[in-house]
Amino acid sequence: MTTVNMIKNVYSIGFVLFIATMVVFMGMYFFGMNTEYFNNSLLLNAFFMPVIYLAGAYVSVNSLRRAGIRMGFRDAFGRAFKPMFFGGFLSVIGMYLFLNFADPGAKDLLNFQYIERQKTELDAEYNKAKQFVKTPEEKAELEKKYQERKLSFSPEMIKGKDMFNFRQFTYYFAAILVFYVILSTFFASFFRSRSEL
């Protein structure tokens, strides 16, 4: 296997990760756009997508190991990180473009459901905290904080709130990069040539 083929293989795996991500994204768009669209998307991103990217990193590193090529920590790290970065970057760009230009209505629904989820969580926290309030002063303080936080959900405050603009997508990708680095470090530690240990 030549160096050029090895590099192509890394980006090929990354492109497959991109396609898999977009298939999941579009599947949720076509079959899961309902009252739980945001929550279900969140669950997929938290539990299903990491498994896909884990598999991609494994295939990338293991293909080099099976070819009998010795890898140092840096080599194994790169083999795991590059396809995830490439696939993740293309996926984030693809989702951003789709939600902001192809179907802004889907973005509006996600924004609405995000805010509704925040309201529900606020009410749940408030009701739970009420059970532990003992004095009238504590009750008044809790009520004051609750009302202050409720104001952040007033129509004036949420007008124009967009959790899926370009800036937010860059934050999401930065958070995803932390996951890629942790996963790549694990693969590099496990797959590096034993002579380095």
CSV table of C-alpha atoms in Angstrom, one decimal:
chain,number,residue,atom,x,y,z
A,1,MET,CA,0.0,0.0,0.0
A,2,THR,CA,1.5,3.3,-1.1
A,3,THR,CA,1.5,6.4,1.0
A,4,VAL,CA,-0.8,8.1,-1.4
A,5,ASN,CA,-3.3,5.2,-1.1
A,6,MET,CA,-3.1,5.3,2.7
A,7,ILE,CA,-3.9,9.0,2.7
A,8,LYS,CA,-6.7,8.5,0.2
A,9,ASN,CA,-8.1,5.7,2.4
A,10,VAL,CA,-8.2,8.1,5.4
A,11,TYR,CA,-10.3,10.6,3.5
A,12,SER,CA,-12.4,7.9,1.9
A,13,ILE,CA,-13.4,6.7,5.4
A,14,GLY,CA,-14.1,10.3,6.3
A,15,PHE,CA,-16.4,10.6,3.3
A,16,VAL,CA,-18.2,7.4,4.3
A,17,LEU,CA,-18.7,8.9,7.8
A,18,PHE,CA,-20.1,12.0,6.2
A,19,ILE,CA,-22.5,10.0,4.0
A,20,ALA,CA,-23.6,7.9,7.1
A,21,THR,CA,-24.2,11.1,9.1
A,22,MET,CA,-26.3,12.7,6.4
A,23,VAL,CA,-28.3,9.5,5.9
A,24,VAL,CA,-29.2,9.5,9.6
A,25,PHE,CA,-29.9,13.3,9.5
A,26,MET,CA,-32.1,13.0,6.5
A,27,GLY,CA,-33.8,9.9,7.9
A,28,MET,CA,-34.7,11.9,11.0
A,29,TYR,CA,-35.9,14.7,8.8
A,30,PHE,CA,-38.2,12.6,6.7
A,31,PHE,CA,-39.4,10.1,9.2
A,32,GLY,CA,-39.0,11.8,12.6
A,33,MET,CA,-40.2,15.3,12.2
A,34,ASN,CA,-42.8,15.4,14.9
A,35,THR,CA,-43.3,16.8,18.4
A,36,GLU,CA,-40.2,14.9,19.5
A,37,TYR,CA,-37.9,16.0,16.6
A,38,PHE,CA,-35.5,17.9,18.7
A,39,ASN,CA,-35.3,15.4,21.5
A,40,ASN,CA,-34.9,12.4,19.2
A,41,SER,CA,-32.2,14.3,17.2
A,42,LEU,CA,-30.4,15.0,20.5
A,43,LEU,CA,-30.5,11.3,21.5
A,44,LEU,CA,-29.2,10.2,18.1
A,45,ASN,CA,-26.3,12.7,18.4
A,46,ALA,CA,-25.5,11.6,21.9
A,47,PHE,CA,-25.7,7.8,21.5
A,48,PHE,CA,-25.8,6.6,17.9
A,49,MET,CA,-23.5,9.0,16.0
A,50,PRO,CA,-20.5,8.4,18.4
A,51,VAL,CA,-20.8,4.6,17.6
A,52,ILE,CA,-20.6,5.3,13.9
A,53,TYR,CA,-17.5,7.6,14.3
A,54,LEU,CA,-15.9,5.1,16.7
A,55,ALA,CA,-16.3,2.4,14.0
A,56,GLY,CA,-14.8,4.7,11.3
A,57,ALA,CA,-11.8,5.5,13.5
A,58,TYR,CA,-11.3,1.8,14.3
A,59,VAL,CA,-11.5,0.8,10.6
A,60,SER,CA,-9.0,3.6,9.7
A,61,VAL,CA,-6.4,2.6,12.3
A,62,ASN,CA,-6.9,-1.2,12.1
A,63,SER,CA,-6.5,-1.2,8.3
A,64,LEU,CA,-3.0,0.1,8.7
A,65,ARG,CA,-2.2,-2.3,11.5
A,66,ARG,CA,-3.5,-5.3,9.5
A,67,ALA,CA,-1.2,-4.2,6.6
A,68,GLY,CA,1.7,-4.7,9.0
A,69,ILE,CA,2.7,-1.1,9.1
A,70,ARG,CA,4.2,0.0,12.4
A,71,MET,CA,2.6,3.1,14.0
A,72,GLY,CA,3.9,5.5,16.6
A,73,PHE,CA,1.5,7.4,18.8
A,74,ARG,CA,1.3,10.3,16.4
A,75,ASP,CA,0.6,8.0,13.4
A,76,ALA,CA,-2.2,6.1,15.1
A,77,PHE,CA,-3.6,9.4,16.4
A,78,GLY,CA,-3.7,10.9,12.9
A,79,ARG,CA,-5.2,7.7,11.4
A,80,ALA,CA,-8.1,7.9,13.9
A,81,PHE,CA,-8.5,11.7,14.0
A,82,LYS,CA,-8.4,12.6,10.3
A,83,PRO,CA,-11.4,10.6,9.0
A,84,MET,CA,-13.5,11.8,12.0
A,85,PHE,CA,-12.5,15.4,11.4
A,86,PHE,CA,-13.1,15.2,7.7
A,87,GLY,CA,-16.5,13.4,8.0
A,88,GLY,CA,-17.6,15.6,10.9
A,89,PHE,CA,-16.6,18.9,9.2
A,90,LEU,CA,-18.5,18.0,6.0
A,91,SER,CA,-21.5,16.8,8.1
A,92,VAL,CA,-21.7,20.1,10.1
A,93,ILE,CA,-21.4,22.2,6.9
A,94,GLY,CA,-24.0,20.0,5.2
A,95,MET,CA,-26.5,20.2,8.1
A,96,TYR,CA,-25.9,24.0,8.5
A,97,LEU,CA,-26.6,24.6,4.8
A,98,PHE,CA,-29.7,22.4,4.8
A,99,LEU,CA,-31.3,23.9,7.9
A,100,ASN,CA,-30.5,27.5,6.9
A,101,PHE,CA,-31.1,27.4,3.2
A,102,ALA,CA,-32.9,24.3,2.0
A,103,ASP,CA,-35.6,24.1,4.7
A,104,PRO,CA,-35.5,26.9,7.3
A,105,GLY,CA,-38.9,25.6,8.5
A,106,ALA,CA,-37.2,22.6,10.0
A,107,LYS,CA,-34.8,24.9,11.7
A,108,ASP,CA,-37.7,27.0,13.1
A,109,LEU,CA,-39.3,23.8,14.5
A,110,LEU,CA,-36.0,22.7,16.1
A,111,ASN,CA,-35.6,26.2,17.7
A,112,PHE,CA,-39.2,26.1,19.0
A,113,GLN,CA,-38.8,22.6,20.5
A,114,TYR,CA,-35.4,23.6,22.0
A,115,ILE,CA,-37.1,26.5,23.8
A,116,GLU,CA,-40.0,24.3,24.9
A,117,ARG,CA,-37.6,21.8,26.3
A,118,GLN,CA,-35.8,24.5,28.3
A,119,LYS,CA,-39.2,25.7,29.7
A,120,THR,CA,-40.1,22.2,30.7
A,121,GLU,CA,-36.7,21.7,32.4
A,122,LEU,CA,-37.1,25.0,34.2
A,123,ASP,CA,-40.5,24.0,35.5
A,124,ALA,CA,-39.2,20.6,36.6
A,125,GLU,CA,-36.3,22.2,38.5
A,126,TYR,CA,-38.7,24.7,40.2
A,127,ASN,CA,-41.2,22.0,41.3
A,128,LYS,CA,-38.4,19.8,42.6
A,129,ALA,CA,-36.8,22.7,44.5
A,130,LYS,CA,-40.2,23.7,46.1
A,131,GLN,CA,-40.2,20.4,48.0
A,132,PHE,CA,-37.1,21.4,49.9
A,133,VAL,CA,-38.0,25.0,50.7
A,134,LYS,CA,-38.7,25.4,54.5
A,135,THR,CA,-38.9,29.1,55.3
A,136,PRO,CA,-41.0,31.9,53.8
A,137,GLU,CA,-37.8,33.7,52.9
A,138,GLU,CA,-36.5,30.7,50.9
A,139,LYS,CA,-39.8,30.3,49.2
A,140,ALA,CA,-39.8,34.0,48.2
A,141,GLU,CA,-36.2,33.7,46.9
A,142,LEU,CA,-37.0,30.6,44.9
A,143,GLU,CA,-40.1,32.3,43.4
A,144,LYS,CA,-38.1,35.4,42.5
A,145,LYS,CA,-35.4,33.3,40.7
A,146,TYR,CA,-38.1,31.3,38.9
A,147,GLN,CA,-39.9,34.4,37.7
A,148,GLU,CA,-36.6,35.9,36.5
A,149,ARG,CA,-35.7,32.9,34.5
A,150,LYS,CA,-39.2,32.7,33.1
A,151,LEU,CA,-38.7,36.2,31.7
A,152,SER,CA,-35.9,34.8,29.5
A,153,PHE,CA,-38.6,32.8,27.6
A,154,SER,CA,-40.9,35.8,27.0
A,155,PRO,CA,-41.8,36.5,23.3
A,156,GLU,CA,-39.6,39.6,23.3
A,157,MET,CA,-36.5,37.6,24.6
A,158,ILE,CA,-36.8,34.6,22.3
A,159,LYS,CA,-37.6,36.7,19.2
A,160,GLY,CA,-34.9,35.9,16.7
A,161,LYS,CA,-33.2,33.3,19.0
A,162,ASP,CA,-31.5,30.9,16.7
A,163,MET,CA,-29.7,27.9,18.0
A,164,PHE,CA,-28.7,26.7,14.5
A,165,ASN,CA,-26.9,29.7,13.1
A,166,PHE,CA,-23.3,29.7,11.8
A,167,ARG,CA,-21.8,30.7,15.2
A,168,GLN,CA,-23.7,28.0,17.1
A,169,PHE,CA,-22.6,25.4,14.5
A,170,THR,CA,-19.0,26.4,15.1
A,171,TYR,CA,-19.5,25.9,18.9
A,172,TYR,CA,-21.1,22.5,18.2
A,173,PHE,CA,-18.1,21.4,16.0
A,174,ALA,CA,-15.6,22.6,18.7
A,175,ALA,CA,-17.4,20.4,21.2
A,176,ILE,CA,-17.3,17.5,18.7
A,177,LEU,CA,-13.6,18.0,18.2
A,178,VAL,CA,-13.0,17.4,21.9
A,179,PHE,CA,-14.7,14.0,21.5
A,180,TYR,CA,-12.5,13.2,18.4
A,181,VAL,CA,-9.3,14.1,20.3
A,182,ILE,CA,-10.2,11.9,23.3
A,183,LEU,CA,-11.2,9.0,21.0
A,184,SER,CA,-8.0,9.4,18.9
A,185,THR,CA,-5.9,9.5,22.0
A,186,PHE,CA,-7.4,6.2,23.1
A,187,PHE,CA,-6.8,4.6,19.7
A,188,ALA,CA,-3.2,6.0,19.6
A,189,SER,CA,-2.5,4.6,23.0
A,190,PHE,CA,-3.9,1.2,22.2
A,191,PHE,CA,-2.6,0.7,18.6
A,192,ARG,CA,0.8,2.3,18.7
A,193,SER,CA,3.7,-0.1,18.1
A,194,ARG,CA,4.5,-2.1,21.3
A,195,SER,CA,8.2,-1.1,21.0
A,196,GLU,CA,7.2,2.4,22.0
A,197,LEU,CA,5.7,1.3,25.3
